[in-house]
Amino acid sequence: MTGYGVSLPGEVNKQGEPVWYADYALSGDLSLPQVHKRLTTTTPEPVTVLPGSPWNQATAATERIFDHLTHSEEGVAQGRLAALGGVLDLLHVTAQTAARAELEQAAMAFERATRSRHDPARSRRV
């Protein structure tokens, strides 16, 4: 495999076929060689499961985020931001009812803050 393509549901050409976008057309850092490079240069970090409730563990992990982001390579930091976004997206599901709306708002704000400014429509190849 030397690359990949993606298409958006419902986006079709004149023949009714899906419009495909090449990996490199989406963003240079999403090209398959760049993805492979990031995956091969990172090593999994050991994870220690601490005693206590999942909420306490999540709070402790959140408190360490700034240090992890400022002392990591760019690719690792991006992965950690993506992981944090995933956690925020799901956190409200397990939260107490009183906190759900606020956690959903926090997840949306975080997603907007980390959204790429790259416009794939400008660099797409059809």
mmCIF file of C-alpha atoms in Angstrom:
data_model
loop_
_atom_site.group_PDB
_atom_site.id
_atom_site.type_symbol
_atom_site.label_atom_id
_atom_site.label_comp_id
_atom_site.label_asym_id
_atom_site.label_seq_id
_atom_site.Cartn_x
_atom_site.Cartn_y
_atom_site.Cartn_z
ATOM 1 C CA MET A 1 0.000 0.000 0.000
ATOM 2 C CA THR A 2 1.386 3.404 -0.939
ATOM 3 C CA GLY A 3 -1.518 5.658 -0.057
ATOM 4 C CA TYR A 4 -5.216 5.829 0.663
ATOM 5 C CA GLY A 5 -8.278 7.813 -0.330
ATOM 6 C CA VAL A 6 -11.431 8.919 1.394
ATOM 7 C CA SER A 7 -14.798 10.122 0.177
ATOM 8 C CA LEU A 8 -17.692 11.927 1.797
ATOM 9 C CA PRO A 9 -21.111 10.257 1.776
ATOM 10 C CA GLY A 10 -23.301 11.865 -0.868
ATOM 11 C CA GLU A 11 -20.471 13.728 -2.627
ATOM 12 C CA VAL A 12 -20.516 12.315 -6.155
ATOM 13 C CA ASN A 13 -19.259 13.294 -9.598
ATOM 14 C CA LYS A 14 -21.386 13.662 -12.773
ATOM 15 C CA GLN A 15 -21.464 9.892 -13.211
ATOM 16 C CA GLY A 16 -22.835 9.406 -9.693
ATOM 17 C CA GLU A 17 -19.585 7.873 -8.434
ATOM 18 C CA PRO A 18 -18.003 8.894 -5.117
ATOM 19 C CA VAL A 19 -15.455 11.701 -5.278
ATOM 20 C CA TRP A 20 -12.228 10.379 -3.752
ATOM 21 C CA TYR A 21 -9.575 12.502 -2.066
ATOM 22 C CA ALA A 22 -5.990 11.309 -1.843
ATOM 23 C CA ASP A 23 -4.278 11.175 1.528
ATOM 24 C CA TYR A 24 -1.767 13.897 0.633
ATOM 25 C CA ALA A 25 -4.541 16.154 -0.724
ATOM 26 C CA LEU A 26 -6.223 16.266 2.695
ATOM 27 C CA SER A 27 -3.098 17.417 4.477
ATOM 28 C CA GLY A 28 0.612 16.738 4.152
ATOM 29 C CA ASP A 29 0.743 15.196 7.608
ATOM 30 C CA LEU A 30 -2.050 12.762 6.665
ATOM 31 C CA SER A 31 -0.118 11.195 3.790
ATOM 32 C CA LEU A 32 0.504 7.505 4.321
ATOM 33 C CA PRO A 33 4.311 7.894 4.515
ATOM 34 C CA GLN A 34 3.903 10.546 7.243
ATOM 35 C CA VAL A 35 1.427 8.388 9.165
ATOM 36 C CA HIS A 36 3.814 5.418 8.938
ATOM 37 C CA LYS A 37 6.692 7.613 10.084
ATOM 38 C CA ARG A 38 4.781 8.781 13.166
ATOM 39 C CA LEU A 39 3.682 5.259 14.028
ATOM 40 C CA THR A 40 7.171 3.805 13.746
ATOM 41 C CA THR A 41 8.915 6.580 15.679
ATOM 42 C CA THR A 42 6.661 6.427 18.704
ATOM 43 C CA THR A 43 6.659 3.779 21.373
ATOM 44 C CA PRO A 44 3.781 2.978 23.646
ATOM 45 C CA GLU A 45 4.164 4.432 27.077
ATOM 46 C CA PRO A 46 3.676 2.153 30.043
ATOM 47 C CA VAL A 47 0.344 2.706 31.698
ATOM 48 C CA THR A 48 -0.056 2.304 35.421
ATOM 49 C CA VAL A 49 -3.574 1.722 36.643
ATOM 50 C CA LEU A 50 -3.970 3.576 39.881
ATOM 51 C CA PRO A 51 -6.363 2.533 42.596
ATOM 52 C CA GLY A 52 -9.403 4.684 42.995
ATOM 53 C CA SER A 53 -12.415 5.659 41.003
ATOM 54 C CA PRO A 54 -12.271 6.261 37.244
ATOM 55 C CA TRP A 55 -13.164 9.901 37.940
ATOM 56 C CA ASN A 56 -10.096 10.318 40.174
ATOM 57 C CA GLN A 57 -7.916 8.646 37.557
ATOM 58 C CA ALA A 58 -9.299 10.900 34.812
ATOM 59 C CA THR A 59 -8.738 13.987 36.937
ATOM 60 C CA ALA A 60 -5.133 12.994 37.672
ATOM 61 C CA ALA A 61 -4.473 12.304 33.976
ATOM 62 C CA THR A 62 -5.989 15.658 33.004
ATOM 63 C CA GLU A 63 -3.728 17.481 35.440
ATOM 64 C CA ARG A 64 -0.677 15.999 33.659
ATOM 65 C CA ILE A 65 -1.773 17.002 30.142
ATOM 66 C CA PHE A 66 0.062 20.332 29.984
ATOM 67 C CA ASP A 67 3.350 18.678 30.937
ATOM 68 C CA HIS A 68 2.805 15.893 28.389
ATOM 69 C CA LEU A 69 2.004 18.355 25.607
ATOM 70 C CA THR A 70 4.910 20.690 26.273
ATOM 71 C CA HIS A 71 7.481 17.912 26.584
ATOM 72 C CA SER A 72 6.461 15.730 23.618
ATOM 73 C CA GLU A 73 7.274 15.720 19.920
ATOM 74 C CA GLU A 74 4.602 17.291 17.732
ATOM 75 C CA GLY A 75 3.185 13.984 16.491
ATOM 76 C CA VAL A 76 2.938 12.592 20.009
ATOM 77 C CA ALA A 77 1.304 15.788 21.267
ATOM 78 C CA GLN A 78 -1.232 15.650 18.429
ATOM 79 C CA GLY A 79 -2.064 12.073 19.355
ATOM 80 C CA ARG A 80 -2.559 13.040 22.974
ATOM 81 C CA LEU A 81 -4.848 15.893 21.991
ATOM 82 C CA ALA A 82 -6.892 13.501 19.849
ATOM 83 C CA ALA A 83 -7.102 11.031 22.736
ATOM 84 C CA LEU A 84 -8.186 13.776 25.120
ATOM 85 C CA GLY A 85 -10.862 14.854 22.651
ATOM 86 C CA GLY A 86 -12.121 11.272 22.509
ATOM 87 C CA VAL A 87 -12.308 11.107 26.282
ATOM 88 C CA LEU A 88 -14.187 14.400 26.441
ATOM 89 C CA ASP A 89 -16.629 13.177 23.789
ATOM 90 C CA LEU A 90 -17.527 10.167 25.960
ATOM 91 C CA LEU A 91 -17.177 11.606 29.451
ATOM 92 C CA HIS A 92 -20.673 13.040 29.625
ATOM 93 C CA VAL A 93 -22.148 9.575 29.053
ATOM 94 C CA THR A 94 -20.876 8.329 32.411
ATOM 95 C CA ALA A 95 -21.203 11.599 34.290
ATOM 96 C CA GLN A 96 -23.812 12.438 36.853
ATOM 97 C CA THR A 97 -26.859 14.056 35.300
ATOM 98 C CA ALA A 98 -26.083 17.467 36.799
ATOM 99 C CA ALA A 99 -22.698 17.615 35.032
ATOM 100 C CA ARG A 100 -23.650 16.213 31.600
ATOM 101 C CA ALA A 101 -24.622 19.434 29.826
ATOM 102 C CA GLU A 102 -21.487 21.226 31.008
ATOM 103 C CA LEU A 103 -19.257 18.314 29.939
ATOM 104 C CA GLU A 104 -20.902 18.218 26.502
ATOM 105 C CA GLN A 105 -20.217 21.944 26.109
ATOM 106 C CA ALA A 106 -16.598 21.426 27.155
ATOM 107 C CA ALA A 107 -16.197 18.646 24.579
ATOM 108 C CA MET A 108 -17.609 20.858 21.820
ATOM 109 C CA ALA A 109 -15.369 23.781 22.816
ATOM 110 C CA PHE A 110 -12.300 21.519 22.862
ATOM 111 C CA GLU A 111 -13.189 20.086 19.447
ATOM 112 C CA ARG A 112 -13.496 23.603 17.993
ATOM 113 C CA ALA A 113 -10.206 24.646 19.587
ATOM 114 C CA THR A 114 -8.312 21.701 18.104
ATOM 115 C CA ARG A 115 -9.950 21.741 14.683
ATOM 116 C CA SER A 116 -7.521 21.983 11.777
ATOM 117 C CA ARG A 117 -7.499 25.224 9.838
ATOM 118 C CA HIS A 118 -6.494 23.292 6.705
ATOM 119 C CA ASP A 119 -9.215 23.391 4.060
ATOM 120 C CA PRO A 120 -9.159 20.068 2.155
ATOM 121 C CA ALA A 121 -11.555 21.489 -0.448
ATOM 122 C CA ARG A 122 -8.826 23.857 -1.669
ATOM 123 C CA SER A 123 -6.245 21.131 -2.184
ATOM 124 C CA ARG A 124 -8.395 18.253 -3.367
ATOM 125 C CA ARG A 125 -7.710 16.383 -6.523
ATOM 126 C CA VAL A 126 -10.634 14.993 -8.473
#
